[in-house]
C-alpha positions as a printed NumPy array, in Angstrom:
array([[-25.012,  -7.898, -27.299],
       [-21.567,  -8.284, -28.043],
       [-18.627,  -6.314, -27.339],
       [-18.136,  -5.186, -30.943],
       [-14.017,  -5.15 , -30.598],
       [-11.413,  -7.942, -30.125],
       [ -8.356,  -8.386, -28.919],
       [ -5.776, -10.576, -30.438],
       [ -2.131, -11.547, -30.011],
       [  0.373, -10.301, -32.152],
       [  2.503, -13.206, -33.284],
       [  5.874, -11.293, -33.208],
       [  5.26 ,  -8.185, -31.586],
       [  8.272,  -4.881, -32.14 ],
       [ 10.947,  -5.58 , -29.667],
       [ 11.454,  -1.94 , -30.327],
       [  7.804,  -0.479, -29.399],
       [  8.476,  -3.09 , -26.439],
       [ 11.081,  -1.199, -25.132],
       [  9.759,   2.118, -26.008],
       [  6.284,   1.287, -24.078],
       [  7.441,   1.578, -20.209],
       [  8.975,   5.035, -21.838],
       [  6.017,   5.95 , -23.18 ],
       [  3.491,   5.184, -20.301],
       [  5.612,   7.65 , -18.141],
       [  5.245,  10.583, -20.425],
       [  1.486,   9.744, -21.064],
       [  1.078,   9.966, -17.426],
       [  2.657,  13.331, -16.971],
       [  1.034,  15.041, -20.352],
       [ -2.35 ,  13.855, -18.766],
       [ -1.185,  15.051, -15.171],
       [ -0.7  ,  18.145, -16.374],
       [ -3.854,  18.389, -17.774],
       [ -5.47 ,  17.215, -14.347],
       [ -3.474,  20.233, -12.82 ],
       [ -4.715,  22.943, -15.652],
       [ -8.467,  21.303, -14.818],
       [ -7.797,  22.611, -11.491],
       [ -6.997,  25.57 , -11.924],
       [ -2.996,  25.357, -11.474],
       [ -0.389,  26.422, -13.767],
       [  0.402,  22.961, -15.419],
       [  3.844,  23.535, -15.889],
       [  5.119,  25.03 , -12.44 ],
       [  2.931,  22.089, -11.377],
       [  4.551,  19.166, -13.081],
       [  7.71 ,  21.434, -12.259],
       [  7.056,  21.119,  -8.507],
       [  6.215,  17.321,  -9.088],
       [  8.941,  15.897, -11.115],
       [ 11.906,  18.733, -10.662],
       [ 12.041,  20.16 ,  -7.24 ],
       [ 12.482,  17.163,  -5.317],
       [ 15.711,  16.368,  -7.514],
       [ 17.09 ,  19.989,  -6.81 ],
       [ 18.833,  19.05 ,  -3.294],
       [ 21.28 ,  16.756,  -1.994],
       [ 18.345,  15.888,   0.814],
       [ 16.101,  15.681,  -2.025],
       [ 17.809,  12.83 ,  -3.294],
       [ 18.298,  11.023,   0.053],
       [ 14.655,  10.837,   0.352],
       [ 13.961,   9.614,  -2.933],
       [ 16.354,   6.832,  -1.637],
       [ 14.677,   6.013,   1.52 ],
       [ 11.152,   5.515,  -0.313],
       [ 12.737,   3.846,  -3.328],
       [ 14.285,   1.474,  -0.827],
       [ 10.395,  -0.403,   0.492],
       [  9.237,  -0.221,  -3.117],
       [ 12.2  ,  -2.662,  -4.6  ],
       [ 12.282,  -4.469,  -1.552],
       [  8.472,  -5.263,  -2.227],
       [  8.57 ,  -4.99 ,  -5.935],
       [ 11.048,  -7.994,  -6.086],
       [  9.098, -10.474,  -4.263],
       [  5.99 , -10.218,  -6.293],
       [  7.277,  -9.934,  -9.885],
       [  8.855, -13.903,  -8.265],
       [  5.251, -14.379,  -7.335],
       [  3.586, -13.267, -10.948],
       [  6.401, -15.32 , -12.865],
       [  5.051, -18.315, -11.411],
       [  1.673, -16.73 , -11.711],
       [  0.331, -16.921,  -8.26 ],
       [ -1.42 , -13.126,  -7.541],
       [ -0.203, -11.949,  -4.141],
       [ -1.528,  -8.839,  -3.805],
       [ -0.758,  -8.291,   0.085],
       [  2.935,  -7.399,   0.154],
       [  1.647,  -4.153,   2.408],
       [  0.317,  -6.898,   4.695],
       [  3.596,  -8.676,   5.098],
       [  5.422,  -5.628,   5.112],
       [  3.724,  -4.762,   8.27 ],
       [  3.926,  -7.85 ,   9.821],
       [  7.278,  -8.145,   9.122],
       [  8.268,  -4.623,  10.752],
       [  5.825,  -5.443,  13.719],
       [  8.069,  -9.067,  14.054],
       [ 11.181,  -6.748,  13.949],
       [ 10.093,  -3.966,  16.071],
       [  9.584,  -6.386,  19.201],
       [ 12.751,  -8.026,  18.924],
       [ 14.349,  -4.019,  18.679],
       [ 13.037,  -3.107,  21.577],
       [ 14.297,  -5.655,  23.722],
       [ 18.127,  -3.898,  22.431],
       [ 20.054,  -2.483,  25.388],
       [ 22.025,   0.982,  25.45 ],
       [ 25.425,  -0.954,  25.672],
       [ 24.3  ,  -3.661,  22.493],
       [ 26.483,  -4.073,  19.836],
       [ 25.555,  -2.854,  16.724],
       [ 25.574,  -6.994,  15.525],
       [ 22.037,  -6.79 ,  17.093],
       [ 20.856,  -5.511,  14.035],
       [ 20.767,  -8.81 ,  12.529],
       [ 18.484, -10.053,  14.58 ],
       [ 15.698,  -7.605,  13.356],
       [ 16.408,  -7.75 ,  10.514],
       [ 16.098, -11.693,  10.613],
       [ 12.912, -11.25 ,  13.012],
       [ 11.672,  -9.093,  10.41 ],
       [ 12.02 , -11.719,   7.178],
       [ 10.829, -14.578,   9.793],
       [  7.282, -12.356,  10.173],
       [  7.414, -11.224,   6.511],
       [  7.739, -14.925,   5.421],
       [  5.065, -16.352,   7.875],
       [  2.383, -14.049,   7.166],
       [  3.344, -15.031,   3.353],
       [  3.063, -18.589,   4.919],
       [ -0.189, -18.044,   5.782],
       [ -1.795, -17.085,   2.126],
       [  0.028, -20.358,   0.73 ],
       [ -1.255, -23.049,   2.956],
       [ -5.167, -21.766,   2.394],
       [ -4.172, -22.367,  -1.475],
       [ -2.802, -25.341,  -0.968],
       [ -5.324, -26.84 ,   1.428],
       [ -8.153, -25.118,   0.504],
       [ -7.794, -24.198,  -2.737],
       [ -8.874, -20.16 ,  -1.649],
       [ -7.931, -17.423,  -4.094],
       [ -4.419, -16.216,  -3.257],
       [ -5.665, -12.375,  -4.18 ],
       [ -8.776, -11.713,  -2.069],
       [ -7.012, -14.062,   0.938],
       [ -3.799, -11.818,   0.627],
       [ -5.663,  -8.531,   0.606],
       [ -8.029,  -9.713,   3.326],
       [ -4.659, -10.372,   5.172],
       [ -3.443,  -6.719,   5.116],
       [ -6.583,  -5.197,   6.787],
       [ -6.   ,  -7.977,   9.981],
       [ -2.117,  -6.693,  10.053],
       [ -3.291,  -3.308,  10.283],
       [ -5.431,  -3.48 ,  12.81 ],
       [ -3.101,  -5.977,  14.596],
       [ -0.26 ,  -2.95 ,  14.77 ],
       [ -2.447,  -0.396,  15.603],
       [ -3.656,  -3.04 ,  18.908],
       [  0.338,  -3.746,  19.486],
       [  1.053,   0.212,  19.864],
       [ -1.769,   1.358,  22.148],
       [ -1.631,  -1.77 ,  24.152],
       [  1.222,  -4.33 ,  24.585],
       [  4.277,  -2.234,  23.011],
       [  3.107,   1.449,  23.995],
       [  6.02 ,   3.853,  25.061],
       [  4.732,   4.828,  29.485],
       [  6.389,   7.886,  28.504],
       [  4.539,   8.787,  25.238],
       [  1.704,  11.178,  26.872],
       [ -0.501,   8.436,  25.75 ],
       [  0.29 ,   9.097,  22.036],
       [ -0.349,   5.254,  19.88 ],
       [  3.968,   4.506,  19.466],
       [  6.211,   2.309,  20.909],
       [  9.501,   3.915,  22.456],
       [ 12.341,   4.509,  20.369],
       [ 14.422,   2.203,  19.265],
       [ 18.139,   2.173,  20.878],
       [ 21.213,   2.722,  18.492],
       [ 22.115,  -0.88 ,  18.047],
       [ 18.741,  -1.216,  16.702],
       [ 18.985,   1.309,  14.335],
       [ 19.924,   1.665,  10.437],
       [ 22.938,   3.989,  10.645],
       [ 22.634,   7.01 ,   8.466],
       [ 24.507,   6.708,   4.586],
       [ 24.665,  10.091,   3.742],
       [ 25.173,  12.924,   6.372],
       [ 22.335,  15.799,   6.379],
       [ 19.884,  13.215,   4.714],
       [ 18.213,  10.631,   6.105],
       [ 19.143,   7.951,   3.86 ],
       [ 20.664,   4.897,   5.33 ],
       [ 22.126,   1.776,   4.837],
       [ 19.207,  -0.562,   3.825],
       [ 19.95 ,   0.633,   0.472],
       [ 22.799,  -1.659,   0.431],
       [ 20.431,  -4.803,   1.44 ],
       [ 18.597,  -3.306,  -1.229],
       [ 21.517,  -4.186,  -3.768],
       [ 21.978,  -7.476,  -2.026],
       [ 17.72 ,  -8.069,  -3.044],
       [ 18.508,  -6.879,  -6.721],
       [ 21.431,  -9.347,  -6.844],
       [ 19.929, -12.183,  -5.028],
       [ 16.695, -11.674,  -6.768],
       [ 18.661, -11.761, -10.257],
       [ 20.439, -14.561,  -9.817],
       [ 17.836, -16.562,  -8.921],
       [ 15.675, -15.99 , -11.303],
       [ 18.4  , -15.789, -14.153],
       [ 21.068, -18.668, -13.164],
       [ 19.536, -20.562, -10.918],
       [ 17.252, -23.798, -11.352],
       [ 14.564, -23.078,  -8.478],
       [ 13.924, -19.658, -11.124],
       [ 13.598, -21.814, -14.377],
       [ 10.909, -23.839, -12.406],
       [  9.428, -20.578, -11.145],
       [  9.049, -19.467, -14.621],
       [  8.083, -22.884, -16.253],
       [  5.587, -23.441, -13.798],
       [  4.48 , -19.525, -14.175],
       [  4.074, -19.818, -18.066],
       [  3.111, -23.543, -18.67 ],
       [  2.005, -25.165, -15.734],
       [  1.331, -28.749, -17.548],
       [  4.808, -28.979, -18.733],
       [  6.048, -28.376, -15.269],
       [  3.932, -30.647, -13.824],
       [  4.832, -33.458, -17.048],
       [  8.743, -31.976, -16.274],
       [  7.659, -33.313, -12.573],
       [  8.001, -30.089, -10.921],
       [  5.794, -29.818,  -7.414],
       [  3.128, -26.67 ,  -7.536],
       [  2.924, -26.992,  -4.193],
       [  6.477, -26.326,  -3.319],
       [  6.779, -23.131,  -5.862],
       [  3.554, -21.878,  -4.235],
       [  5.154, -22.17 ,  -0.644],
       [  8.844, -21.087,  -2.491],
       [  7.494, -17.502,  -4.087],
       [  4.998, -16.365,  -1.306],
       [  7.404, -17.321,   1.741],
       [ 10.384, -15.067,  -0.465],
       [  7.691, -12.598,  -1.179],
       [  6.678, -12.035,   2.487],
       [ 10.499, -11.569,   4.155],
       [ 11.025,  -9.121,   1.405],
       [  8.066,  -7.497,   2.102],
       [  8.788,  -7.82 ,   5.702],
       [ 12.76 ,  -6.554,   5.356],
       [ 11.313,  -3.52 ,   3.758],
       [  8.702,  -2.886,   6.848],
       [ 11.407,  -3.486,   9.343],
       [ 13.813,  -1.177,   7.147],
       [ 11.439,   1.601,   7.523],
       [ 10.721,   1.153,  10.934],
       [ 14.427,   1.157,  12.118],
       [ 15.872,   3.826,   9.154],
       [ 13.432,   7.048,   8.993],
       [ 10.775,   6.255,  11.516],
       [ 13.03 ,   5.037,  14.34 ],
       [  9.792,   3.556,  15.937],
       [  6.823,   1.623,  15.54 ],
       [  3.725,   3.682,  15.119],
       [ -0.255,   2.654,  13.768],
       [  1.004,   4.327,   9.952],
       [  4.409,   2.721,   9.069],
       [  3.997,   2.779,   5.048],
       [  1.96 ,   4.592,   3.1  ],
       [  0.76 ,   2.322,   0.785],
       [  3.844,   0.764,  -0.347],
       [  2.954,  -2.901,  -0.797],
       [  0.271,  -1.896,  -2.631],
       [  2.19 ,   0.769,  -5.003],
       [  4.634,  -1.738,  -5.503],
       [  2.511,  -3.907,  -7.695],
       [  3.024,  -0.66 , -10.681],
       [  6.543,  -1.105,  -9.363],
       [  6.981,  -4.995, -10.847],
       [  4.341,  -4.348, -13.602],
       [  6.359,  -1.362, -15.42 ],
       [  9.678,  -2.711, -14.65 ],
       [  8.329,  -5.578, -16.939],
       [  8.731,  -8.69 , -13.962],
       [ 12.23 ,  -8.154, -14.326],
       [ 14.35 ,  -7.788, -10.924],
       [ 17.188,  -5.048, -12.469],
       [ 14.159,  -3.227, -14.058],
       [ 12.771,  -2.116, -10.738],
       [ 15.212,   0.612,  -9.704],
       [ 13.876,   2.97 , -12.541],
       [ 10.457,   2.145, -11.897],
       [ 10.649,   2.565,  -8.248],
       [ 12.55 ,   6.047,  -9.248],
       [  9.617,   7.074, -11.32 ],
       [  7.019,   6.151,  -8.194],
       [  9.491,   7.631,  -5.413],
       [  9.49 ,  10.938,  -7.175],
       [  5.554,  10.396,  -7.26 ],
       [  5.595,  10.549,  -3.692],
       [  8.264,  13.412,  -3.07 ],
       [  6.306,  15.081,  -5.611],
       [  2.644,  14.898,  -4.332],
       [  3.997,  15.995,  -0.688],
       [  5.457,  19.241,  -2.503],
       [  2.589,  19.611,  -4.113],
       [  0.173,  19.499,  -1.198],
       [  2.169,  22.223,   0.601],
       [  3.247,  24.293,  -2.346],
       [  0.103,  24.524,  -4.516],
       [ -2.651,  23.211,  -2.1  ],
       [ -3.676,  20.234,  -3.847],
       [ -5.24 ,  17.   ,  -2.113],
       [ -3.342,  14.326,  -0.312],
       [ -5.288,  11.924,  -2.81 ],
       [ -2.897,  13.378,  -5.94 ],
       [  0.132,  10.663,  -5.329],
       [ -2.603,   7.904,  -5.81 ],
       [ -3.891,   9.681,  -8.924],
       [ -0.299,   9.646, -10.35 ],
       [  0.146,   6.103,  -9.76 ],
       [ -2.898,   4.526, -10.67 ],
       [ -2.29 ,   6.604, -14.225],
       [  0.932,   5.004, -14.814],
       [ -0.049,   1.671, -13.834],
       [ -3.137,   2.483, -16.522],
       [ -0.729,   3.914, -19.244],
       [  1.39 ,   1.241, -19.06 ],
       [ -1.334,  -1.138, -19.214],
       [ -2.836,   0.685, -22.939],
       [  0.48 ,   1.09 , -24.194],
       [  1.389,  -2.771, -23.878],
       [ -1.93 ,  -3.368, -25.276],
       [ -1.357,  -1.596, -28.51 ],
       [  2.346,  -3.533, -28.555],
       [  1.32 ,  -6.925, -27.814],
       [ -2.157,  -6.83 , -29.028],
       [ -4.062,  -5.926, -32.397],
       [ -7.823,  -4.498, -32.369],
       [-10.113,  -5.884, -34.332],
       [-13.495,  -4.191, -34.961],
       [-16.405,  -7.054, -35.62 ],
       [-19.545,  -4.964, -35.403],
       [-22.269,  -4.992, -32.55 ],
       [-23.979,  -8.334, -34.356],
       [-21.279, -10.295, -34.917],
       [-21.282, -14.033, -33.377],
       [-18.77 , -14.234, -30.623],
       [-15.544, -14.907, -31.771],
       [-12.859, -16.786, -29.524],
       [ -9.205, -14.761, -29.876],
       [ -6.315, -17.258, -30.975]])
């Protein structure tokens, strides 16, 4: 049997209700979050109160809104690159660990007496990893043809178990009481704080140098027409005698030291150390991140803002009103799915054919 309704492309969908739809997505998520909370019991609107209000009260509030904003560009940036020339990498969180694993050995060899300089060799240790474990997901799809998604994903469960080897064996602190860490990093290996009294630092201003790198690639450079070209109409770049192989290589190797900057930015800003958790899930959470800023580099600071505060908000929420750990996910996977039915009603018309129609091949 048939599925009795179609989907077909709207030949000039609103530019308005375009706009509107990222908008809309984030206040279908928190009407039906809300409604999640009443469901269990909570007072919806203390609850969505204590989600999306309280972390924004304080100055500190803000500073960590900052330092998880700061992995979720980072990452967000390199895969919208990736999806514009429509190769699927779904294991930023991979090369994000990698990356900060890279970076983490080279800050431990820092001295007390090192110049502050040292930092950028982590951070360049860090991109090197990033961009080799990226490396990595390329050359099987070049070679041997493998699907970029399940390879990258199958990549992030070998760098997690690789760092969680690395910090009970090889890079384990003598003087940790046997706890799974590495020592702390020295102070030339360290992101100096931005703000004192928060512990926001200054990879937000690589951050800005991502956005603006990022943009102008993609929007003033040619290597970002081919990206796109080869993205959207793969024949014509191939006619246009653009190489596949080289744009593969091109996104995923950008996409894993961004990934891999934001891993080592994490390690040496807020965590000051290597440890078998260094993200919690941001590679992965970045993917919303790119979708609902629309693929478009400048676009990712207010959808990073919007998953951020989902973060802030589910830690409040777990120690002011007792609610799961699970909740954050919950939050995110809505948007990503409100987005997704709100683009669908812009972009797309319904069509209902009946359950014994004959199948019918959208335009």
């Amino acid at each position: 049997m048939n599925f009795p309704i179609a989907l077909f492309n709207r030949p000039n969908p609103n530019k308005f209700l375009a706009a509107l739809s990222p908008f809309m997505a984030v206040f279908l998520t928190l009407i039906i979050g809300g409604l999640i909370f009443a469901f269990m019991g909570k007072d919806p609107f203390y609850s969505m109160y204590v989600v999306c209000i309280e972390p924004l009260q304080t100055l500190r509030g803000w500073g960590e809104l900052g330092v998880k904003m700061t992995p979720l560009i980072l990452c967000a940036l390199g895969l919208l690159v990736c999806y514009r020339a429509n190769v699927w990498n779904i294991g930023a969180e991979g090369q994000l660990i990698v990356g900060a694993l890279a970076g983490g050995v080279v800050a431990l060899q820092a001295g007390p007496d090192q110049s502050q300089l040292y930092m950028i060799w982590v951070l360049l240790a860090a991109m090197a990893g990033g961009a080799l474990y990226g490396a990595i997901v390329a050359w099987l799809k070049d070679k041997c043809n493998a699907n970029e998604i399940l390879v990258s994903l199958m990549l992030v469960y070998i760098a997690e178990l690789f760092l969680s080897w690395a910090v009970q064996s090889p890079l384990r602190d003598p003087q940790g009481l046997g706890f799974p860490q590495s020592p702390m990093f020295e102070t030339a290996a360290s992101l100096p704080i931005m703000i004192p009294g928060t512990r926001l630092h200054w990879g937000v201003a690589l951050v800005c140098l991502a956005l603006f790198g990022v943009w102008l690639i993609m929007s003033k450079m040619f290597i970002g027409f081919q990206v796109r070209v080869s993205g959207m109409a793969p024949k014509a770049a191939a006619y246009a005698g653009f190489s596949n192989r080289a744009m593969i290589y091109f996104v995923l190797l950008l996409s894993g030291a961004l990934a891999g900057l934001a891993g080592v930015i994490e390690i040496t800003g807020p965590i000051g150390q290597l440890t078998p958790k260094i993200s919690p899930g941001y590679g992965f959470a970045a993917i919303i991140v790119a979708f609902v800023a629309r693929l478009k580099p400048l676009n990712t600071v207010p959808a990073a803002f919007i998953m951020a505060l989902f973060y802030l908000g589910g830690e409040l929420a777990q120690s002011r009103l007792g609610t799961p750990a699970a909740l954050t996910g919950v939050f995110q996977g809505l948007l990503l799915f409100c987005i997704m039915a709100c683009d669908s009603f812009v972009f797309f018309k319904f069509k209902w054919l009946g359950f014994s129609h004959k199948k019918e091949v959208a335009p």
